[in-house]
Structure formats: structure tokens, C-alpha cells
GROMACS .gro file of C-alpha atoms in nm:
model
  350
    1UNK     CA    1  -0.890  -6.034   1.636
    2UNK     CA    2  -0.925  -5.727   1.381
    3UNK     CA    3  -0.649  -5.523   1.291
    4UNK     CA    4  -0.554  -5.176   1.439
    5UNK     CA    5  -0.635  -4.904   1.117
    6UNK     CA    6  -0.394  -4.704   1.011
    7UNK     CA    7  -0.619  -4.381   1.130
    8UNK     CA    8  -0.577  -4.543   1.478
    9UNK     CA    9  -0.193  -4.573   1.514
   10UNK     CA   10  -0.015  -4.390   1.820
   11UNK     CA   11   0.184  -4.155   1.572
   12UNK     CA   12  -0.157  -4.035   1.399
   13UNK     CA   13  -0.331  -4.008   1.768
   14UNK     CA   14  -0.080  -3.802   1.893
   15UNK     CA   15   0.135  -3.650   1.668
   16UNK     CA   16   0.482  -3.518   1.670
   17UNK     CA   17   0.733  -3.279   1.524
   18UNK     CA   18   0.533  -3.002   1.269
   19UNK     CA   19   0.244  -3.190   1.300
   20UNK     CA   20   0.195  -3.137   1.653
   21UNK     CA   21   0.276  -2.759   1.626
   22UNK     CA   22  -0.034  -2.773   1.388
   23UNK     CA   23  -0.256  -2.446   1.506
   24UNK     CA   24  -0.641  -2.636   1.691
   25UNK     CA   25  -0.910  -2.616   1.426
   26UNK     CA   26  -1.010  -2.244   1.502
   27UNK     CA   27  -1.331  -2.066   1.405
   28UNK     CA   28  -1.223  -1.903   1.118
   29UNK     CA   29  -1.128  -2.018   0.752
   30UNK     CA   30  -0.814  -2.053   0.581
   31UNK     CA   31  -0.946  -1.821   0.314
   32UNK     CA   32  -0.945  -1.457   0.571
   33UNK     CA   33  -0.556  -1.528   0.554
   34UNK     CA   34  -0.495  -1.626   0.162
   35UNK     CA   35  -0.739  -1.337   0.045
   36UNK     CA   36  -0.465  -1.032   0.126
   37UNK     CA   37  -0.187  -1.218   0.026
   38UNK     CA   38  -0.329  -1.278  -0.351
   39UNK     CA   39  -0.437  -0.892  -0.350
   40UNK     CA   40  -0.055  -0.787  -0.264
   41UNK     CA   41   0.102  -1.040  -0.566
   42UNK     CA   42  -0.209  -0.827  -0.792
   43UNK     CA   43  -0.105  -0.524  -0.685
   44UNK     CA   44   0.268  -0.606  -0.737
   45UNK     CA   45   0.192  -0.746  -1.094
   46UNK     CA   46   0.016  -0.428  -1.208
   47UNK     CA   47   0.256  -0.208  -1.045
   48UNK     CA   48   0.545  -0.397  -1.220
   49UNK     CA   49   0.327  -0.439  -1.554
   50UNK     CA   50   0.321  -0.068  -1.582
   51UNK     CA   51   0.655   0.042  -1.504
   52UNK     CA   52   0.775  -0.148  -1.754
   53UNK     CA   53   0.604   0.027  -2.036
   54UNK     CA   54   0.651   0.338  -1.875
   55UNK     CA   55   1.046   0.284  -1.859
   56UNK     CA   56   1.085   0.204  -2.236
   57UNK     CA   57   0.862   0.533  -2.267
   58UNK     CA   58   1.045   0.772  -2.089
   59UNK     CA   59   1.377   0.626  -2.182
   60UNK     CA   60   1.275   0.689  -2.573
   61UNK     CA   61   1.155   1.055  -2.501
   62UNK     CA   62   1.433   1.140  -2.270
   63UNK     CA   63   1.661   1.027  -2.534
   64UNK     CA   64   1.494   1.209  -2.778
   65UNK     CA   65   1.454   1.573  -2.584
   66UNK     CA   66   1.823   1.499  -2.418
   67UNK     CA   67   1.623   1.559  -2.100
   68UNK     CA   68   1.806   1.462  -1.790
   69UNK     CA   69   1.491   1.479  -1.560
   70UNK     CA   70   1.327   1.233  -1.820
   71UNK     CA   71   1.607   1.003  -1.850
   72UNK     CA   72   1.628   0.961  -1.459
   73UNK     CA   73   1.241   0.933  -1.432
   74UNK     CA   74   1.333   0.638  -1.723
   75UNK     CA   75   1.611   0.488  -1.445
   76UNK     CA   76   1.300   0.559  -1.154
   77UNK     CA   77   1.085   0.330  -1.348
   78UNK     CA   78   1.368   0.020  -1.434
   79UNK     CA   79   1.412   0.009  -1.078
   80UNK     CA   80   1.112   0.052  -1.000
   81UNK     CA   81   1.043  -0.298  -1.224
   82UNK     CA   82   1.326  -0.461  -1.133
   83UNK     CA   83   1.175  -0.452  -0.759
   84UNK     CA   84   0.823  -0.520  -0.853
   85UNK     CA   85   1.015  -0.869  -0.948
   86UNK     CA   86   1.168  -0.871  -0.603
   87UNK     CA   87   0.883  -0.837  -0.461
   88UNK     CA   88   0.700  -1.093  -0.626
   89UNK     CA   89   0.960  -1.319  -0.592
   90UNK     CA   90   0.929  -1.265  -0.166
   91UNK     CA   91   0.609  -1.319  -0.129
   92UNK     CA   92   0.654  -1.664  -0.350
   93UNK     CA   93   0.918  -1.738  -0.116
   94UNK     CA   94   0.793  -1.584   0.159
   95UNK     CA   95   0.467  -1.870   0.155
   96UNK     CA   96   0.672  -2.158   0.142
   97UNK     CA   97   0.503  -2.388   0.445
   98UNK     CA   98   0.732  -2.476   0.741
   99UNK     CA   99   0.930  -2.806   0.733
  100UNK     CA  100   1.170  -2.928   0.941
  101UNK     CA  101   1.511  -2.718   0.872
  102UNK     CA  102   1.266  -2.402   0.904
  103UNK     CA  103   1.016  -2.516   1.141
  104UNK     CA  104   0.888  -2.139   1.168
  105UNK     CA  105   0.846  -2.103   0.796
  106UNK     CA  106   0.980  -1.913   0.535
  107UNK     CA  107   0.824  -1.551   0.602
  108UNK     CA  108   1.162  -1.373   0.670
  109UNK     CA  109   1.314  -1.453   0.292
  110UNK     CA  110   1.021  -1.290   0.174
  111UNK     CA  111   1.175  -0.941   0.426
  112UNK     CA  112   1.536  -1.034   0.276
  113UNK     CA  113   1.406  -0.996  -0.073
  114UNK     CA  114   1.181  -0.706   0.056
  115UNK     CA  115   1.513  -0.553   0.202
  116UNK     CA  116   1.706  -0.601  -0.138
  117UNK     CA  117   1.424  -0.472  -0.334
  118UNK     CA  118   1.487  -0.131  -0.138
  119UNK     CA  119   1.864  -0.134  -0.205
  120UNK     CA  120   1.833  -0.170  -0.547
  121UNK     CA  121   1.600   0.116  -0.500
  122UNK     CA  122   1.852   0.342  -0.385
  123UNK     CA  123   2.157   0.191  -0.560
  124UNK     CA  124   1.973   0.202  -0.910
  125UNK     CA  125   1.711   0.458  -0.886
  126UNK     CA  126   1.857   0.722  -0.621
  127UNK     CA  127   2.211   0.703  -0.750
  128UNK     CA  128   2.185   0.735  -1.122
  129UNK     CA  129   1.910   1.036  -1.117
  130UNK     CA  130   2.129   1.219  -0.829
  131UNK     CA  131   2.452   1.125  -1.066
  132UNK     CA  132   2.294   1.212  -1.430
  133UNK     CA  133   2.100   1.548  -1.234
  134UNK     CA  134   2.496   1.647  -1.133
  135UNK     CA  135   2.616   1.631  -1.440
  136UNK     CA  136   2.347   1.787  -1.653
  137UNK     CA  137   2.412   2.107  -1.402
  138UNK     CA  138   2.812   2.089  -1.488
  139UNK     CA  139   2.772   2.035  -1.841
  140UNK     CA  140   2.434   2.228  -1.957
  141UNK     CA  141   2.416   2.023  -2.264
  142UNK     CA  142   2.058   1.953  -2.412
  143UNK     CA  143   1.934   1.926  -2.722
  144UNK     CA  144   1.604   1.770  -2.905
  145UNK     CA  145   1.202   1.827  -2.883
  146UNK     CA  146   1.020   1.867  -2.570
  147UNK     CA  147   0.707   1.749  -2.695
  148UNK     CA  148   0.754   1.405  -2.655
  149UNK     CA  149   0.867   1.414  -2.289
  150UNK     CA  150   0.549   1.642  -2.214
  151UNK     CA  151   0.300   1.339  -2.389
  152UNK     CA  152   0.546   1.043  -2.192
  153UNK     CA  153   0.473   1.208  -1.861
  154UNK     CA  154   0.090   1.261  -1.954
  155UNK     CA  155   0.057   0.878  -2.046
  156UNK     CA  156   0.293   0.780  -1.762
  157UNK     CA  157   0.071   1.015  -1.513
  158UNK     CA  158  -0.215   0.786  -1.606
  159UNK     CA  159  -0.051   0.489  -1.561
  160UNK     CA  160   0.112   0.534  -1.236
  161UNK     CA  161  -0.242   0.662  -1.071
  162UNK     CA  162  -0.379   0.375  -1.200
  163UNK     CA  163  -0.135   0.154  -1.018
  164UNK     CA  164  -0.120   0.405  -0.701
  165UNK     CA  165  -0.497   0.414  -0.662
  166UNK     CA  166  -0.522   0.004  -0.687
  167UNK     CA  167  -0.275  -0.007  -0.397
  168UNK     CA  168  -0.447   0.289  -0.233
  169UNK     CA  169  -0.783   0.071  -0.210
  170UNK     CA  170  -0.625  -0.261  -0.082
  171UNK     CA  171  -0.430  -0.003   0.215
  172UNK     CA  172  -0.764   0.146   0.286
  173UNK     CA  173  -0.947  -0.197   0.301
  174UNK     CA  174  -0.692  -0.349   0.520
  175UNK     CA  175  -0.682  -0.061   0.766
  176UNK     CA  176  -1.069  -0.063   0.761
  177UNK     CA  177  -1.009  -0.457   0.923
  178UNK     CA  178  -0.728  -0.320   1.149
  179UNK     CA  179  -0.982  -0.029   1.241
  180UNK     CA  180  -0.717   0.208   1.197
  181UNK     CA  181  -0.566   0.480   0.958
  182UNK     CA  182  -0.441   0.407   0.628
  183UNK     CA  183  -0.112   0.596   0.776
  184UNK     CA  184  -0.126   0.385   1.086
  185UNK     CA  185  -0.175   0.082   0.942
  186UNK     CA  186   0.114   0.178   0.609
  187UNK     CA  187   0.367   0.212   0.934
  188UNK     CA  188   0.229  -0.104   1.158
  189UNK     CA  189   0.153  -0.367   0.850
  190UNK     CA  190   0.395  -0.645   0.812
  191UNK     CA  191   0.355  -0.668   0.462
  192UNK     CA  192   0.612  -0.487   0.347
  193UNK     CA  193   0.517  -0.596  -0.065
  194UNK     CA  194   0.174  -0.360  -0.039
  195UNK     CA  195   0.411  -0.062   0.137
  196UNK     CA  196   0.648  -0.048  -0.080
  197UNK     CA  197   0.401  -0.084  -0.390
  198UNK     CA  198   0.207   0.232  -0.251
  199UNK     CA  199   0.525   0.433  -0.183
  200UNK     CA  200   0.661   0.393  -0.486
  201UNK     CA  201   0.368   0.458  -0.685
  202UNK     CA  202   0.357   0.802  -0.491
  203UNK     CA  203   0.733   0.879  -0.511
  204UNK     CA  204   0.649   0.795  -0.927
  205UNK     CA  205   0.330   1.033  -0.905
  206UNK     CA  206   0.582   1.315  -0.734
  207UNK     CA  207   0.842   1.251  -0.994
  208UNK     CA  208   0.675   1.321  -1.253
  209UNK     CA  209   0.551   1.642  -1.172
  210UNK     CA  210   0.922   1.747  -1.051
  211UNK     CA  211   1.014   1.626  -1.452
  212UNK     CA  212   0.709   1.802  -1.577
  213UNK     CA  213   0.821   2.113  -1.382
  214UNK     CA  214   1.207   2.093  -1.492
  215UNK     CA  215   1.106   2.023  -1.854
  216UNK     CA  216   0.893   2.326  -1.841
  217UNK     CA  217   1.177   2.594  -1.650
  218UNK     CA  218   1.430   2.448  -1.865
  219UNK     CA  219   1.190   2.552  -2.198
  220UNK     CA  220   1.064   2.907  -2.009
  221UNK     CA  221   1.456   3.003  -1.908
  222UNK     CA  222   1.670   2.846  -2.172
  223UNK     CA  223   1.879   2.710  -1.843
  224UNK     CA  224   1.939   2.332  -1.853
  225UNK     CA  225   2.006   2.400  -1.467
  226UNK     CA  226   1.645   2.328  -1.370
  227UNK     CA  227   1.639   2.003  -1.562
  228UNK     CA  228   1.957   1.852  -1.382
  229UNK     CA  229   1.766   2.007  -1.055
  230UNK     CA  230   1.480   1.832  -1.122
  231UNK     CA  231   1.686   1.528  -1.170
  232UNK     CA  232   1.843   1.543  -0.850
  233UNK     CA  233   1.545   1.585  -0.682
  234UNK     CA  234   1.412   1.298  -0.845
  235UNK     CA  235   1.732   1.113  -0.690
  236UNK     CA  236   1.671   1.256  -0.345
  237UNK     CA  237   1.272   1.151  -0.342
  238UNK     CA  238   1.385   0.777  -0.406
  239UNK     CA  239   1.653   0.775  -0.195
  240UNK     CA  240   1.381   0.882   0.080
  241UNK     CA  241   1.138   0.587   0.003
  242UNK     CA  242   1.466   0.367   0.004
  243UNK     CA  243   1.522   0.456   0.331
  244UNK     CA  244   1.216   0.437   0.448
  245UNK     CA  245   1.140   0.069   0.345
  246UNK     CA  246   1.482  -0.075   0.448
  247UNK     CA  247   1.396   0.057   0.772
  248UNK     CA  248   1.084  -0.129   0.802
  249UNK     CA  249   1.254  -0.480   0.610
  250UNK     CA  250   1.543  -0.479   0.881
  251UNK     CA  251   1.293  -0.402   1.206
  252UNK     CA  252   1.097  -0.736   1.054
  253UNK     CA  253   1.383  -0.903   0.999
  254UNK     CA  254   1.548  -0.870   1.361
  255UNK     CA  255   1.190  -0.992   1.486
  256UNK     CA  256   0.953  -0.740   1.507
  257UNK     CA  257   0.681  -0.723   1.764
  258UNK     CA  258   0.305  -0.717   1.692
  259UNK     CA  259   0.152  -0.379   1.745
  260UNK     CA  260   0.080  -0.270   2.087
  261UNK     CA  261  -0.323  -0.291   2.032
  262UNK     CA  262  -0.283  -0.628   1.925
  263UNK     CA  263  -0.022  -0.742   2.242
  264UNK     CA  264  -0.304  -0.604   2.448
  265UNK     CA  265  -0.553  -0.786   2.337
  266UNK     CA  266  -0.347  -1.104   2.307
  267UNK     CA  267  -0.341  -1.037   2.665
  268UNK     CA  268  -0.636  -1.005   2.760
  269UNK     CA  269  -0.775  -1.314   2.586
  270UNK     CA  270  -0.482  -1.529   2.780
  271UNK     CA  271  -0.616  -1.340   3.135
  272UNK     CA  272  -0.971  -1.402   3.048
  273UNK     CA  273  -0.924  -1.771   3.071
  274UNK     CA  274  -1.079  -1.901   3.421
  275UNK     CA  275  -0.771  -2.093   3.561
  276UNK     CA  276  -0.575  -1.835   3.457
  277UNK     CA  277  -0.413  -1.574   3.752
  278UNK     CA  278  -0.119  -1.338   3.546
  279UNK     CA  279   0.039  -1.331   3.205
  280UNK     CA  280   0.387  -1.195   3.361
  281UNK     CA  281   0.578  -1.214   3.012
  282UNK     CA  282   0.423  -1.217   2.692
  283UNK     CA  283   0.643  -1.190   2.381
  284UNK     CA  284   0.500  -1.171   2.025
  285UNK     CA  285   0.712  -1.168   1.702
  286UNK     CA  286   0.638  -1.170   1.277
  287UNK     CA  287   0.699  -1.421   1.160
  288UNK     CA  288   0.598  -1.292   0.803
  289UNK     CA  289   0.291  -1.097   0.618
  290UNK     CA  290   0.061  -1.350   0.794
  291UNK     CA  291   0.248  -1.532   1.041
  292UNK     CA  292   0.243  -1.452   1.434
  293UNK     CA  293   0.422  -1.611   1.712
  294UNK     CA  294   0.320  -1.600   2.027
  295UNK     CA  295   0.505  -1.713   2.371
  296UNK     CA  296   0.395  -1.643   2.714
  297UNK     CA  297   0.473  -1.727   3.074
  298UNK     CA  298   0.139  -1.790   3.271
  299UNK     CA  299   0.075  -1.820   3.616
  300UNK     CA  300  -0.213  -2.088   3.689
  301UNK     CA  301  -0.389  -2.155   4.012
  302UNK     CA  302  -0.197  -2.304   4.219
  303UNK     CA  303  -0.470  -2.593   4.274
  304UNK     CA  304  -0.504  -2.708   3.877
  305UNK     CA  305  -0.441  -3.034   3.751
  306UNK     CA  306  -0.171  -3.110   3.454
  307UNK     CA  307  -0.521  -3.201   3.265
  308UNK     CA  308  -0.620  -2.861   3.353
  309UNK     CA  309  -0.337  -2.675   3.213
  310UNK     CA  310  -0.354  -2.862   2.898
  311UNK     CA  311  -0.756  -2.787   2.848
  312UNK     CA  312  -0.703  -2.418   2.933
  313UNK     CA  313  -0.380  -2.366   2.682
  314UNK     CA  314  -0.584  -2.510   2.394
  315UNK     CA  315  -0.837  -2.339   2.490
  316UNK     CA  316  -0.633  -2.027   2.498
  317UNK     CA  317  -0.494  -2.087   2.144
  318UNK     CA  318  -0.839  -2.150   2.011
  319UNK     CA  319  -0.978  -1.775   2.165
  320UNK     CA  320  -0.650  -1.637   2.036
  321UNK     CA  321  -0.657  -1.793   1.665
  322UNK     CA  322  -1.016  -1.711   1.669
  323UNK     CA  323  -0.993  -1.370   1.697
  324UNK     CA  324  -0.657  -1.348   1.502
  325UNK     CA  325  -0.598  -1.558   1.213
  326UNK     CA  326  -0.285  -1.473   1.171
  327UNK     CA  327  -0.135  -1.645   1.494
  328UNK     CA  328   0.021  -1.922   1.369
  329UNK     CA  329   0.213  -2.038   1.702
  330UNK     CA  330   0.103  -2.012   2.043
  331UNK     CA  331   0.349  -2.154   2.339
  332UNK     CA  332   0.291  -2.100   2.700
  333UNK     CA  333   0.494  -2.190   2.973
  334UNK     CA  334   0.348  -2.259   3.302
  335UNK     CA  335   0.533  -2.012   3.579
  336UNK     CA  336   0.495  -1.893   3.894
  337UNK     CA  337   0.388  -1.498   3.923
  338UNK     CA  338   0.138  -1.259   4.113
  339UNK     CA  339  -0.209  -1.181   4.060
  340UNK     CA  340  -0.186  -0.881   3.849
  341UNK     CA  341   0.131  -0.847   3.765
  342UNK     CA  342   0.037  -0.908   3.373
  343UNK     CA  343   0.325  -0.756   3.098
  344UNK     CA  344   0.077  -0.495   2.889
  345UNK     CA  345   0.136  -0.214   2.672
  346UNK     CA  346   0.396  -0.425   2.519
  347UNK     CA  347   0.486  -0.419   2.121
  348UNK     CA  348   0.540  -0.146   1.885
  349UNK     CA  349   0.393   0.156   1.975
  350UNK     CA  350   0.146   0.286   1.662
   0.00000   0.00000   0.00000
């Protein structure tokens, strides 16, 4: 008698544990869900490449004028580093693959360090520029050339725009594939690495013109008051963004939804499947940047096989996958409902 192969052992044939949570072979390639990841870690590169230089810049001129504004755009920009490597460092973490003591994967570290990243925003940024802005009112105390701030913010201008307008073009690509605004799609995305990129970038753009503008009040008036204004609105501006993105970390966090476009269509890819009669619950979460869950209850005619259910639930995940890559999990449960009665217009309202 010849042997059984290894290919054709029971545990191979029908696999179990993360193997048999293993998405069907859909249409599409694994490359439609690597491409925006690798754009987000070279946006976050440049981004952080740049604000490094620009730091050490602005710290040497604002030292060298004795401008607040300048030394808290110099604090803007450390922090602004320090999270480009927290950033980096989530979505690293963030694409660890799923094993068994995190069968779901490892998306949510990559919103913790996203979350932290926004904190040290607001702790290191916000703080010191609202802090150093207070104090340069109080005191009035400046001293040194204004020249070299004026050519720091020039070169720094340059710099950030570059930056902004690389994570300006991946937001505009990647809401041309949602087929929505770059606004819509800044407030729906899940990947919180690209957001916080392009916010920063802008709060960096609008700090520098509020320096630019203290520098130049503080040189028309002879009143260091402007320059600690400027400063504080500097502080105020990050604090803002801060806000903004630990708002959006937590909400993915907790478990987030998918948008309500996309729960719709989830939903109407389930109803369109022949044996199918309601979709009474349908719950959808993010997992991470790329990662969807998807769990349903389904009522199937009453008259189907167990065979039948089986065909029509891989079937389902194949339409589903097919038409988003980014489902990674798709469980239905077989219930009893009405005709009709399907849950829609669920999700986050964009």
C-alpha cells in the first residue's frame, strides 16, 4: 500500500485554529493592501527627516534672536520628530500578523502608539510654546539679530511644504479610491499615521507664519508682547491638532465602526446572495489601517441544507473580500429573522 503524503493529512485538509480563519483566496492581490501602508511609513520618514533639521535650525536662530516665537516653533518641531518616531514605530507594530495570544492581530498597538504620539504632542509641543509665550509677555526680555530667525523660517517654510504637499498627494489619492473628499476621507480613514502626518505639517505651515508675523510686530513696535503672543498661539494651534488626533486614536481604539457607505454596501453584498432572506444585525469594527472585521446574523431560507449555508457564507466572504480588501474576518451566524428587516445605515456617519 502507498503512504498517505503529508499534503494529504486531515490537519492540512481541514485546518484549524489561525489557519482556518485564513480569508478564501479572493480576487484581488495582496499588493492593493501593502501599497498604502509603505506610502504612510514614506511619508512618516520624510516628515520626521525634516523636522529634525528644522528643530536644530530654529533652536540655533531662536537662541540667537532671543525669540520666544522661534524657540517654541524649535519645541513644535522636536515634538513634532519625536512623534514621527511614534508613528513609525505603530505602524511596525501595528503589521505584526495574528498568532495565537492576538488572534485578531496587532493593529490596535499601532492606535496606542498613534494615541501617545498625540500626547506627547500636546504635553511637549502645546505646553512649552503656551509656557515660554507666558513668560516672554511677563518678562519682555529679548535681545539678538532677527535676521537669522527671518532666513530659519524661509528654509523651514520650504521644508515643511515639501513634507505637507507629499502627504497632501497620498490623502488625495486615497480619497480618489474611497471616491470621496480629501476632508471626508482625513475624518473617516483609519490610518491615523497619514492624518496626523498631514495635520501636523499644516499646524507647522500655520506656525510659521504666526512666528514670521510675531518676529516682524515685535521688530515694527519694539514690544516683545507680540512675540510671546505669537508663541502662545503657536501653543494653542498644537494643542488643537492634539486634540483632534487623540480623538480619532481613542474612537479606533474602543472599536470603531467602518463608515456608513461601506456598512451599506457590506450589506448589500450579504443580501444579494440567493439563499439569503435578511441581514438583521451586522456589526463591523477596525481592526487596524487595513484590517476589517466583519460579523453578521443572517436569516437563510428556511428550506437550505447545512451544505448550503456553508457554500453561500464562503461565497459571501469571497464577494465581500473581493470588493474590499481590507476585510480580513468575516463571521456569520445563521439566525432566524424577517424578510426585510436588514440593519442598514449602520457605522459612522461621514
Amino acid at each position: 500500500m502507498g503512504r498517505v503524503s503529508p499534503a494529504q493529512t486531515p490537519d492540512e485538509q481541514f485546518p484549524v485554529g489561525l489557519a482556518a480563519a485564513e480569508p478564501l483566496n479572493p480576487i484581488d492581490s495582496p499588493q492593493q493592501s501593502e501599497q498604502p501602508e509603505n506610502e504612510s511609513v514614506g511619508t512618516v520618514v520624510v516628515a520626521g527627516a525634516a523636522n529634525l533639521g528644522i528643530a536644530a535650525a530654529k533652536l540655533v536662530a531662536g537662541l540667537i534672536s532671543g525669540s520666544a516665537a522661534m524657540i517654541s516653533e524649535a519645541a513644535h518641531s522636536l515634538a513634532d520628530t519625536i512623534t514621527e518616531v511614534f508613528l513609525f514605530v505603530a505602524l511596525r507594530r501595528g503589521a505584526q500578523p495574528a498568532d495565537e495570544e492576538h488572534p485578531f492581530g496587532y493593529g490596535k498597538e499601532g492606535y496606542v502608539w498613534a494615541f501617545i504620539a498625540a500626547i506627547f504632542t500636546f504635553v511637549g509641543g502645546a505646553g512649552f510654546s503656551i509656557y515660554h509665550g507666558v513668560m516672554t509677555i511677563i518678562d519682555g526680555e529679548h535681545s539678538g539679530d532677527f535676521l537669522w530667525s527671518y532666513v530659519v523660517l524661509v528654509v523651514s517654510f520650504v521644508a515643511e511644504g515639501t513634507s505637507f504637499l507629499r502627504a497632501r498627494r497620498q490623502v488625495a489619492g486615497e480619497s480618489m479610491r474611497w471616491g470621496i473628499s480629501p476632508w471626508r476621507f482625513l475624518r473617516l480613514t483609519p490610518d491615523t499615521t497619514v492624518k496626523a502626518v498631514y495635520f501636523e505639517d499644516s499646524a507647522a505651515l500655520i506656525g510659521l507664519i504666526l512666528a514670521g508675523a510675531g518676529l516682524g510686530l515685535t521688530q515694527l513696535t519694539g514690544d516683545e508682547m507680540w512675540d510671546g503672543i505669537a508663541s502662545v498661539a503657536i501653543g494653542v494651534l498644537l494643542f488643537l491638532v492634539a486634540m483632534i488626533l487623540a480623538k480619532s486614536n481613542a474612537s479606533l481604539l474602543v472599536g470603531r465602526a467602518v463608515p456608513r457607505q461601506v456598512h451599506n454596501l457590506i450589506a448589500q453584498d450579504l443580501n444579494s446572495i440567493p439563499i439569503v432572506v435578511a441581514v438583521p444585525t451586522l456589526l463591523t469594527m477596525q481592526l487596524g489601517p487595513g484590517d476589517i472585521l466583519v460579523a453578521a446574523k443572517v436569516d437563510f431560507v428556511d428550506e437550505c441544507t447545512g451544505a448550503d449555508i456553508e457554500a453561500a457564507s464562503d461565497e459571501a466572504e469571497r464577494r465581500l473580500r473581493a470588493r474590499f480588501p481590507g476585510i480580513r474576518y468575516v463571521f456569520l451566524d445563521p439566525t432566524r429573522g424577517m424578510a426585510g428587516r436588514n440593519h442598514i445605515d449602520g457605522g459612522i456617519d461621514g
